[in-house]
Tab-separated table of N, CA and C in Angstrom:
chain	number	residue	atom	x	y	z
D	1	LYS	N	35.831	10.067	39.232
D	1	LYS	CA	34.898	9.383	38.340
D	1	LYS	C	33.514	9.366	38.960
D	2	GLN	N	32.528	9.435	38.065
D	2	GLN	CA	31.153	9.303	38.521
D	2	GLN	C	30.732	7.851	38.359
D	3	TRP	N	30.116	7.325	39.378
D	3	TRP	CA	29.678	5.941	39.328
D	3	TRP	C	28.288	5.823	38.699
D	4	TYR	N	27.657	6.903	38.503
D	4	TYR	CA	26.335	6.882	37.893
D	4	TYR	C	26.273	7.990	36.847
D	5	GLN	N	25.355	7.847	35.941
D	5	GLN	CA	25.158	8.858	34.907
D	5	GLN	C	23.720	9.335	34.985
D	6	ARG	N	23.571	10.604	34.788
D	6	ARG	CA	22.217	11.150	34.766
D	6	ARG	C	21.678	10.994	33.343
D	7	ARG	N	20.534	10.392	33.225
D	7	ARG	CA	19.946	10.116	31.924
D	7	ARG	C	18.527	10.648	31.859
D	8	VAL	N	18.119	10.889	30.627
D	8	VAL	CA	16.752	11.321	30.353
D	8	VAL	C	16.208	10.384	29.284
D	9	ALA	N	15.043	9.825	29.523
D	9	ALA	CA	14.364	8.979	28.538
D	9	ALA	C	13.164	9.750	28.010
D	10	ILE	N	13.055	9.791	26.688
D	10	ILE	CA	11.965	10.538	26.058
D	10	ILE	C	11.123	9.561	25.247
D	11	THR	N	9.824	9.643	25.429
D	11	THR	CA	8.887	8.884	24.599
D	11	THR	C	7.979	9.895	23.901
D	12	ALA	N	7.745	9.655	22.640
D	12	ALA	CA	6.911	10.572	21.868
D	12	ALA	C	6.039	9.764	20.917
D	13	GLY	N	4.832	10.210	20.719
D	13	GLY	CA	3.927	9.565	19.774
D	13	GLY	C	3.821	10.395	18.509
D	14	LEU	N	4.428	9.917	17.436
D	14	LEU	CA	4.381	10.595	16.133
D	14	LEU	C	4.105	9.570	15.049
D	15	ASP	N	3.403	9.973	14.019
D	15	ASP	CA	3.159	9.130	12.842
D	15	ASP	C	2.502	7.798	13.196
D	16	GLY	N	1.713	7.740	14.266
D	16	GLY	CA	1.084	6.486	14.652
D	16	GLY	C	2.050	5.506	15.277
D	17	ARG	N	3.230	5.975	15.677
D	17	ARG	CA	4.248	5.122	16.294
D	17	ARG	C	4.654	5.728	17.629
D	18	ILE	N	5.299	4.918	18.463
D	18	ILE	CA	5.837	5.405	19.729
D	18	ILE	C	7.354	5.376	19.618
D	19	TRP	N	7.985	6.521	19.742
D	19	TRP	CA	9.430	6.663	19.593
D	19	TRP	C	10.077	6.750	20.974
D	20	PHE	N	11.178	6.034	21.175
D	20	PHE	CA	11.937	6.051	22.423
D	20	PHE	C	13.353	6.523	22.129
D	21	ARG	N	13.846	7.469	22.940
D	21	ARG	CA	15.222	7.961	22.791
D	21	ARG	C	15.798	8.164	24.189
D	22	ASN	N	17.069	7.849	24.357
D	22	ASN	CA	17.745	7.997	25.642
D	22	ASN	C	18.888	8.996	25.506
D	23	PHE	N	18.951	9.930	26.454
D	23	PHE	CA	19.972	10.961	26.443
D	23	PHE	C	20.712	10.957	27.778
D	24	GLN	N	21.950	11.428	27.726
D	24	GLN	CA	22.744	11.618	28.939
D	24	GLN	C	22.941	13.114	29.140
D	25	ILE	N	22.791	13.570	30.378
D	25	ILE	CA	23.011	14.982	30.687
D	25	ILE	C	24.515	15.183	30.814
D	26	THR	N	25.103	15.991	29.917
D	26	THR	CA	26.551	16.194	29.944
D	26	THR	C	26.931	17.359	30.846
D	27	ASP	N	26.226	18.445	30.762
D	27	ASP	CA	26.522	19.595	31.608
D	27	ASP	C	25.224	20.000	32.296
D	28	GLN	N	25.205	19.806	33.611
D	28	GLN	CA	23.963	20.047	34.335
D	28	GLN	C	23.617	21.532	34.377
D	29	ALA	N	24.624	22.397	34.384
D	29	ALA	CA	24.368	23.835	34.448
D	29	ALA	C	23.704	24.319	33.154
D	30	GLU	N	24.229	23.867	32.015
D	30	GLU	CA	23.664	24.271	30.717
D	30	GLU	C	22.455	23.432	30.338
D	31	GLY	N	22.399	22.218	30.836
D	31	GLY	CA	21.302	21.326	30.464
D	31	GLY	C	21.494	20.696	29.104
D	32	SER	N	22.744	20.561	28.652
D	32	SER	CA	22.993	19.976	27.332
D	32	SER	C	22.884	18.454	27.420
D	33	LEU	N	22.391	17.891	26.332
D	33	LEU	CA	22.144	16.455	26.259
D	33	LEU	C	22.924	15.836	25.118
D	34	VAL	N	23.331	14.585	25.309
D	34	VAL	CA	23.968	13.800	24.257
D	34	VAL	C	23.192	12.492	24.153
D	35	GLU	N	22.808	12.140	22.939
D	35	GLU	CA	22.049	10.904	22.771
D	35	GLU	C	22.992	9.718	22.956
D	36	VAL	N	22.623	8.812	23.849
D	36	VAL	CA	23.455	7.646	24.125
D	36	VAL	C	22.777	6.355	23.702
D	37	GLY	N	21.519	6.421	23.391
D	37	GLY	CA	20.811	5.249	22.898
D	37	GLY	C	20.384	4.343	24.025
D	38	PRO	N	19.721	3.292	23.761
D	38	PRO	CA	19.277	2.879	22.432
D	38	PRO	C	18.081	3.702	21.946
D	39	ARG	N	17.982	3.809	20.646
D	39	ARG	CA	16.863	4.511	20.025
D	39	ARG	C	16.028	3.452	19.308
D	40	PHE	N	14.730	3.444	19.552
D	40	PHE	CA	13.877	2.477	18.879
D	40	PHE	C	12.464	3.027	18.750
D	41	CYS	N	11.677	2.317	17.958
D	41	CYS	CA	10.330	2.767	17.624
D	41	CYS	C	9.392	1.568	17.697
D	42	LEU	N	8.213	1.785	18.239
D	42	LEU	CA	7.190	0.738	18.289
D	42	LEU	C	6.013	1.152	17.410
D	43	TRP	N	5.546	0.203	16.629
D	43	TRP	CA	4.367	0.431	15.799
D	43	TRP	C	3.297	-0.525	16.308
D	44	LEU	N	2.316	0.017	16.980
D	44	LEU	CA	1.292	-0.816	17.602
D	44	LEU	C	0.399	-1.456	16.557
D	45	ILE	N	0.164	-2.747	16.745
D	45	ILE	CA	-0.753	-3.473	15.877
D	45	ILE	C	-2.049	-3.716	16.635
D	46	LYS	N	-1.928	-4.362	17.801
D	46	LYS	CA	-3.094	-4.621	18.641
D	46	LYS	C	-2.695	-4.511	20.099
D	47	ILE	N	-3.646	-4.111	20.920
D	47	ILE	CA	-3.475	-4.124	22.368
D	47	ILE	C	-4.594	-4.992	22.928
D	48	PHE	N	-4.192	-6.017	23.685
D	48	PHE	CA	-5.148	-6.942	24.286
D	48	PHE	C	-5.361	-6.596	25.749
D	49	SER	N	-6.483	-7.051	26.309
D	49	SER	CA	-6.753	-6.805	27.719
D	49	SER	C	-5.874	-7.682	28.603
D	50	GLY	N	-5.422	-8.840	28.118
D	50	GLY	CA	-4.502	-9.708	28.856
D	50	GLY	C	-3.103	-9.562	28.297
D	51	SER	N	-2.196	-10.430	28.756
D	51	SER	CA	-0.810	-10.348	28.287
D	51	SER	C	-0.702	-10.607	26.790
D	52	PHE	N	-1.161	-11.788	26.343
D	52	PHE	CA	-1.100	-12.120	24.920
D	52	PHE	C	-2.439	-12.598	24.380
D	53	SER	N	-3.488	-12.400	25.149
D	53	SER	CA	-4.818	-12.811	24.713
D	53	SER	C	-5.850	-11.953	25.440
D	54	GLY	N	-7.088	-12.181	25.123
D	54	GLY	CA	-8.163	-11.420	25.739
D	54	GLY	C	-8.852	-10.550	24.719
D	55	ASN	N	-9.689	-9.667	25.209
D	55	ASN	CA	-10.409	-8.751	24.320
D	55	ASN	C	-9.441	-7.751	23.700
D	56	VAL	N	-9.735	-7.379	22.459
D	56	VAL	CA	-8.900	-6.395	21.759
D	56	VAL	C	-9.323	-5.004	22.206
D	57	ILE	N	-8.372	-4.269	22.789
D	57	ILE	CA	-8.638	-2.905	23.239
D	57	ILE	C	-8.375	-1.916	22.105
D	58	TYR	N	-7.306	-2.166	21.342
D	58	TYR	CA	-6.940	-1.272	20.243
D	58	TYR	C	-6.520	-2.127	19.060
D	59	ASP	N	-6.945	-1.755	17.866
D	59	ASP	CA	-6.561	-2.431	16.631
D	59	ASP	C	-6.177	-1.360	15.622
D	60	ASN	N	-4.950	-1.416	15.133
D	60	ASN	CA	-4.443	-0.408	14.198
D	60	ASN	C	-5.084	-0.625	12.821
D	61	PRO	N	-5.879	0.328	12.326
D	61	PRO	CA	-6.541	0.142	11.022
D	61	PRO	C	-5.578	0.269	9.840
D	62	ASN	N	-4.407	0.873	10.028
D	62	ASN	CA	-3.460	1.075	8.922
D	62	ASN	C	-2.468	-0.066	8.773
D	63	TYR	N	-2.468	-1.025	9.678
D	63	TYR	CA	-1.481	-2.106	9.635
D	63	TYR	C	-1.865	-3.143	8.594
D	64	LYS	N	-0.877	-3.551	7.796
D	64	LYS	CA	-1.044	-4.644	6.840
D	64	LYS	C	-0.011	-5.704	7.177
D	65	SER	N	-0.442	-6.938	7.259
D	65	SER	CA	0.495	-8.015	7.547
D	65	SER	C	1.423	-8.195	6.346
D	66	PRO	N	2.620	-8.757	6.554
D	66	PRO	CA	3.534	-8.979	5.422
D	66	PRO	C	2.910	-9.839	4.318
D	67	ASN	N	2.121	-10.845	4.706
D	67	ASN	CA	1.468	-11.683	3.686
D	67	ASN	C	0.467	-10.889	2.865
D	68	GLN	N	-0.301	-10.029	3.512
D	68	GLN	CA	-1.272	-9.198	2.806
D	68	GLN	C	-0.555	-8.228	1.869
D	69	TYR	N	0.550	-7.659	2.323
D	69	TYR	CA	1.322	-6.726	1.502
D	69	TYR	C	1.874	-7.425	0.261
D	70	ARG	N	2.441	-8.632	0.433
D	70	ARG	CA	2.974	-9.384	-0.714
D	70	ARG	C	1.861	-9.773	-1.686
D	71	THR	N	0.696	-10.138	-1.150
D	71	THR	CA	-0.436	-10.499	-2.014
D	71	THR	C	-0.875	-9.310	-2.857
D	72	GLU	N	-0.939	-8.128	-2.251
D	72	GLU	CA	-1.324	-6.925	-3.000
D	72	GLU	C	-0.306	-6.598	-4.085
D	73	LEU	N	0.983	-6.795	-3.797
D	73	LEU	CA	2.008	-6.561	-4.819
D	73	LEU	C	1.840	-7.524	-5.991
D	74	LYS	N	1.561	-8.800	-5.701
D	74	LYS	CA	1.385	-9.790	-6.768
D	74	LYS	C	0.150	-9.487	-7.615
D	75	ILE	N	-0.926	-9.055	-6.958
D	75	ILE	CA	-2.145	-8.719	-7.691
D	75	ILE	C	-1.902	-7.520	-8.603
D	76	ALA	N	-1.185	-6.511	-8.102
D	76	ALA	CA	-0.876	-5.333	-8.930
D	76	ALA	C	-0.009	-5.731	-10.122
D	77	ALA	N	0.955	-6.622	-9.898
D	77	ALA	CA	1.817	-7.075	-10.997
D	77	ALA	C	1.006	-7.862	-12.026
D	78	SER	N	0.047	-8.669	-11.561
D	78	SER	CA	-0.759	-9.438	-12.512
D	78	SER	C	-1.647	-8.511	-13.342
D	79	HIS	N	-2.159	-7.439	-12.732
D	79	HIS	CA	-2.972	-6.478	-13.493
D	79	HIS	C	-2.126	-5.802	-14.574
D	80	ARG	N	-0.883	-5.453	-14.224
D	80	ARG	CA	0.001	-4.839	-15.232
D	80	ARG	C	0.275	-5.819	-16.374
D	81	TYR	N	0.499	-7.104	-16.040
D	81	TYR	CA	0.769	-8.112	-17.062
D	81	TYR	C	-0.448	-8.294	-17.966
D	82	LYS	N	-1.644	-8.364	-17.377
D	82	LYS	CA	-2.858	-8.543	-18.177
D	82	LYS	C	-3.083	-7.360	-19.113
D	83	ALA	N	-2.849	-6.144	-18.610
D	83	ALA	CA	-3.031	-4.959	-19.446
D	83	ALA	C	-2.048	-4.971	-20.612
D	84	LYS	N	-0.815	-5.366	-20.336
D	84	LYS	CA	0.205	-5.418	-21.389
D	84	LYS	C	-0.141	-6.510	-22.410
D	85	ALA	N	-0.613	-7.665	-21.950
D	85	ALA	CA	-0.982	-8.751	-22.858
D	85	ALA	C	-2.165	-8.345	-23.736
D	86	GLU	N	-3.151	-7.651	-23.156
D	86	GLU	CA	-4.295	-7.187	-23.955
D	86	GLU	C	-3.862	-6.165	-24.992
D	87	LYS	N	-2.937	-5.291	-24.622
D	87	LYS	CA	-2.436	-4.289	-25.566
D	87	LYS	C	-1.719	-4.967	-26.730
D	88	ASN	N	-0.898	-5.972	-26.414
D	88	ASN	CA	-0.194	-6.694	-27.480
D	88	ASN	C	-1.162	-7.484	-28.347
D	89	ALA	N	-2.225	-8.022	-27.754
D	89	ALA	CA	-3.213	-8.765	-28.533
D	89	ALA	C	-3.955	-7.830	-29.491
D	90	LYS	N	-4.259	-6.618	-29.049
D	90	LYS	CA	-4.919	-5.646	-29.928
D	90	LYS	C	-4.014	-5.262	-31.094
D	91	LYS	N	-2.714	-5.115	-30.808
D	91	LYS	CA	-1.775	-4.787	-31.888
D	91	LYS	C	-1.713	-5.915	-32.906
D	92	ALA	N	-1.711	-7.158	-32.432
D	92	ALA	CA	-1.623	-8.311	-33.330
D	92	ALA	C	-2.910	-8.493	-34.117
D	93	ALA	N	-4.047	-8.074	-33.559
D	93	ALA	CA	-5.336	-8.259	-34.217
D	93	ALA	C	-5.562	-7.275	-35.358
D	94	VAL	N	-4.813	-6.205	-35.402
D	94	VAL	CA	-4.980	-5.220	-36.473
D	94	VAL	C	-4.493	-5.846	-37.778
D	95	GLU	N	-5.380	-5.868	-38.781
D	95	GLU	CA	-5.037	-6.470	-40.068
D	95	GLU	C	-4.266	-5.467	-40.909
D	96	ILE	N	-3.140	-5.908	-41.396
D	96	ILE	CA	-2.295	-5.038	-42.220
D	96	ILE	C	-2.609	-5.333	-43.683
D	97	ILE	N	-3.111	-4.325	-44.369
D	97	ILE	CA	-3.440	-4.461	-45.786
D	97	ILE	C	-2.354	-3.741	-46.576
D	98	PRO	N	-1.611	-4.485	-47.377
D	98	PRO	CA	-0.540	-3.831	-48.140
D	98	PRO	C	-1.128	-2.959	-49.257
D	99	LYS	N	-0.420	-1.894	-49.546
D	99	LYS	CA	-0.855	-1.024	-50.651
D	99	LYS	C	-0.612	-1.729	-51.980
D	100	GLU	N	-1.481	-1.417	-52.934
D	100	GLU	CA	-1.294	-1.994	-54.264
D	100	GLU	C	-0.126	-1.304	-54.947
D	101	ASP	N	0.711	-2.111	-55.522
D	101	ASP	CA	1.876	-1.575	-56.211
D	101	ASP	C	1.490	-1.271	-57.652
D	102	GLU	N	1.806	-0.087	-58.109
D	102	GLU	CA	1.457	0.337	-59.475
D	102	GLU	C	2.256	-0.429	-60.520
D	103	LEU	N	3.370	-0.960	-60.150
D	103	LEU	CA	4.230	-1.639	-61.118
D	103	LEU	C	3.911	-3.116	-61.265
D	104	ASP	N	2.928	-3.626	-60.495
D	104	ASP	CA	2.574	-5.046	-60.592
D	104	ASP	C	2.066	-5.413	-61.987
D	105	GLU	N	1.399	-4.498	-62.651
D	105	GLU	CA	0.803	-4.782	-63.949
D	105	GLU	C	1.824	-4.805	-65.083
D	106	ILE	N	3.036	-4.330	-64.843
D	106	ILE	CA	4.035	-4.267	-65.917
D	106	ILE	C	4.412	-5.663	-66.389
D	107	PHE	N	4.598	-6.568	-65.462
D	107	PHE	CA	5.062	-7.908	-65.807
D	107	PHE	C	3.930	-8.931	-65.861
D	108	HIS	N	2.707	-8.447	-66.073
D	108	HIS	CA	1.563	-9.343	-66.144
D	108	HIS	C	1.557	-10.047	-67.502
D	109	THR	N	1.444	-11.379	-67.440
D	109	THR	CA	1.401	-12.171	-68.668
D	109	THR	C	-0.050	-12.289	-69.125
D	110	ILE	N	-0.299	-11.940	-70.384
D	110	ILE	CA	-1.662	-11.978	-70.924
D	110	ILE	C	-1.970	-13.415	-71.343
D	111	THR	N	-3.088	-13.902	-70.831
D	111	THR	CA	-3.506	-15.287	-71.132
D	111	THR	C	-4.332	-15.300	-72.415
D	112	LYS	N	-4.612	-16.482	-72.948
D	112	LYS	CA	-5.403	-16.623	-74.158
D	112	LYS	C	-6.831	-16.160	-73.942
D	113	ASP	N	-7.374	-16.410	-72.763
D	113	ASP	CA	-8.755	-15.984	-72.457
D	113	ASP	C	-8.839	-14.454	-72.492
D	114	GLU	N	-7.823	-13.796	-71.973
D	114	GLU	CA	-7.838	-12.326	-71.969
D	114	GLU	C	-7.733	-11.793	-73.408
D	115	LEU	N	-6.965	-12.520	-74.256
D	115	LEU	CA	-6.860	-12.090	-75.657
D	115	LEU	C	-8.200	-12.231	-76.392
D	116	LYS	N	-8.931	-13.315	-76.109
D	116	LYS	CA	-10.231	-13.550	-76.763
D	116	LYS	C	-11.240	-12.495	-76.313
D	117	GLN	N	-11.203	-12.114	-75.014
D	117	GLN	CA	-12.150	-11.132	-74.523
D	117	GLN	C	-11.836	-9.746	-75.078
D	118	ALA	N	-10.591	-9.450	-75.291
D	118	ALA	CA	-10.196	-8.140	-75.777
D	118	ALA	C	-10.451	-8.027	-77.295
D	119	GLY	N	-10.394	-9.133	-77.987
D	119	GLY	CA	-10.387	-9.076	-79.414
D	119	GLY	C	-11.649	-9.269	-80.104
């Protein structure tokens, strides 16, 4: 049995993130690797000159806080609701004028005034 394992740790910067992966060397002659973990990713938000305070050395311009993200979603939903409400209001505002029915005059009762004017 081996009391120790040969491992390789890889760090890579892709997509604005830092990726960490750990591998174990299975066959030293071939150089084959097997991922043993842990695998994780860091997305930098800010880097300070001190441990948790101090001057800001790096600030990620693409980062949005969860509160900001939720606020943007709510604002987008409210815009969709307002647009839909305005569309429905325009539909309701259109005045519907019924067509005149040609048969309405068939059952018209002639009044005495109409008889005097005709006669």
